[in-house]
Amino acid sequence: MSFLFSNKHLSHIASIYIISIICGFPISAFWSVMIGIDSMGSYIYRVLCILLLAYLFFLGILQKKFTKLPRYTLPILIFSFIIYVRVMVDVLVRGIKFYEQEDSFFILFFIHNTISAVFIFCFLLESIDFSFLGKWLFISLLISNLQLLYYVINEFGFSPAIFQTRIVVNKSDETEGFILNPITFALVGQQLTAISIGHLLFNKDLKVKKYLYYISFVIGFILLLLGGSRGPILNMVLVISFFLFVKNFKANSLKNLLKYFATTTIIIVTLIIFIDNETLENIEAFRRVITTIDNINNTDNEERVFEYSAAWSQFLQSPLIGDQFVNNFDSYHAHNIFLEVLMATGLIGAFFFFFFIRDYFKALYKVLFVDIPPSILSIYAISITIFLLGLTSGTLYLNLDLWLSLLAVIGYSKSYQQNSFPLT
């Protein structure tokens, strides 16, 4: 039983939990389809995550990890408490619903996905083996993408036609709903693509692995297109642009920065000139992006714009403490984490959220712009991807991967700063 008191064991369990939250769902959904249990696999996955978190809490108590809270985690801890109060008051007192979810289901899901996990990881952050986490995060995402790609090829074959629609995995009993929605394909593909690009640009120890990252990039990009989701597509453009900027910035040369902007401009202009709308519209992912841009330009009915407007209006109605945790347009989240913070928690919540995001950007700069160790490249790439996606999608209440990935980057940066070498 000595392993219960081992920091290595606790560290590995914490890493496994983070990996499960980021890419465990598509893996569980794939096997649900393979063995024919439909949505039951999703419930099993959720229960396992809760049990894993409870076990992590138990290990933390045994090893007396909850006696000291790192000061840099205070902003996110306070903000998560504010979010908790907001949701409890809105749901239990004001009777506000999140979309069409049952109150009891949403509250239990929210408590597990936000309050409990954030609280535990604020205390355990400095115990995580980030090298172990980075390595297995990439491996797990690669497995997840390969499984989904296998499913698509097995069900639909592999031809240009599959890119002309959005891939979805429906329930086998023909009831409403699905096991895997299109955005899940796009998200896991986008995450693998981002990690692959990160390693190809910044990993100095590639050698043979270089070909592995080229292959994983292609696999991830295929899944990204198959999902046909606008947010991940636009987000991928931002991630690639950011990585290229950092690559040239690190060279500490004005010439390289000018070269970066010139190259980016040339690529964009070339694409506009030589790839016409008809070609792009044959690919569902690009067709939806083009349609969205056209709707915005023509002031047509674009739901995302109405959601943003509703969230901003609600903030203006109650700027100090916020209005409610969902927008008035469709009783859903604002699809932008900054607008959601203002809408739900007002300036009081935004104050603590600002310090959390400030610490995240400082952590990015300290390591990414200086010398990022290959072992944790995957963590940084994932966090950037999830954070940027939060500008067009996602929600504060249900996207635990957002909080955990950003906390991991901040935690690693603090360990890196204190020890002057990568924590392993």
Short mmCIF file of N, CA, C and O in Angstrom, two decimals, residues 28-29 31-44 172 179:
data_model
loop_
_atom_site.label_atom_id
_atom_site.label_comp_id
_atom_site.label_asym_id
_atom_site.label_seq_id
_atom_site.Cartn_x
_atom_site.Cartn_y
_atom_site.Cartn_z
N SER A 28 -14.07 6.71 -25.56
CA SER A 28 -15.16 5.92 -24.97
C SER A 28 -16.34 5.81 -25.93
O SER A 28 -16.98 4.76 -26.02
N ALA A 29 -16.62 6.89 -26.68
CA ALA A 29 -17.72 6.85 -27.64
C ALA A 29 -17.44 5.86 -28.77
O ALA A 29 -18.35 5.16 -29.23
N TRP A 31 -15.69 3.08 -28.62
CA TRP A 31 -15.89 1.70 -28.15
C TRP A 31 -17.37 1.44 -27.83
O TRP A 31 -17.82 0.30 -27.93
N SER A 32 -18.11 2.48 -27.49
CA SER A 32 -19.56 2.32 -27.31
C SER A 32 -20.21 1.87 -28.60
O SER A 32 -21.09 1.01 -28.61
N VAL A 33 -19.76 2.48 -29.71
CA VAL A 33 -20.29 2.10 -31.02
C VAL A 33 -19.85 0.69 -31.39
O VAL A 33 -20.64 -0.13 -31.89
N MET A 34 -18.59 0.38 -31.13
CA MET A 34 -18.03 -0.92 -31.53
C MET A 34 -18.72 -2.09 -30.83
O MET A 34 -18.95 -3.14 -31.42
N ILE A 35 -19.06 -1.90 -29.54
CA ILE A 35 -19.67 -3.01 -28.80
C ILE A 35 -21.19 -2.85 -28.68
O ILE A 35 -21.85 -3.67 -28.05
N GLY A 36 -21.72 -1.76 -29.29
CA GLY A 36 -23.17 -1.61 -29.39
C GLY A 36 -23.91 -1.21 -28.14
O GLY A 36 -25.03 -1.66 -27.90
N ILE A 37 -23.30 -0.32 -27.31
CA ILE A 37 -24.01 0.11 -26.10
C ILE A 37 -24.43 1.58 -26.18
O ILE A 37 -24.92 2.15 -25.21
N ASP A 38 -24.25 2.18 -27.34
CA ASP A 38 -24.69 3.55 -27.60
C ASP A 38 -24.28 4.52 -26.49
O ASP A 38 -23.14 4.54 -26.08
N SER A 39 -25.24 5.30 -25.99
CA SER A 39 -24.94 6.37 -25.03
C SER A 39 -24.50 5.84 -23.67
O SER A 39 -24.00 6.61 -22.85
N MET A 40 -24.71 4.56 -23.40
CA MET A 40 -24.29 4.00 -22.13
C MET A 40 -22.78 4.19 -21.92
O MET A 40 -22.31 4.40 -20.80
N GLY A 41 -22.04 4.14 -23.00
CA GLY A 41 -20.59 4.34 -22.90
C GLY A 41 -20.25 5.71 -22.39
O GLY A 41 -19.28 5.88 -21.63
N SER A 42 -21.04 6.72 -22.78
CA SER A 42 -20.81 8.08 -22.31
C SER A 42 -21.04 8.18 -20.81
O SER A 42 -20.26 8.83 -20.08
N TYR A 43 -22.10 7.52 -20.31
CA TYR A 43 -22.37 7.54 -18.87
C TYR A 43 -21.28 6.82 -18.09
O TYR A 43 -20.86 7.27 -17.02
N ILE A 44 -20.82 5.71 -18.63
CA ILE A 44 -19.72 4.97 -17.98
C ILE A 44 -18.48 5.84 -17.91
O ILE A 44 -17.79 5.90 -16.88
N SER A 172 -28.01 3.74 -32.43
CA SER A 172 -28.43 2.60 -33.24
C SER A 172 -29.92 2.30 -33.12
O SER A 172 -30.51 1.65 -33.99
N ILE A 179 -24.35 9.78 -30.63
CA ILE A 179 -23.26 9.37 -29.74
C ILE A 179 -22.07 10.32 -29.89
O ILE A 179 -21.45 10.72 -28.92
#
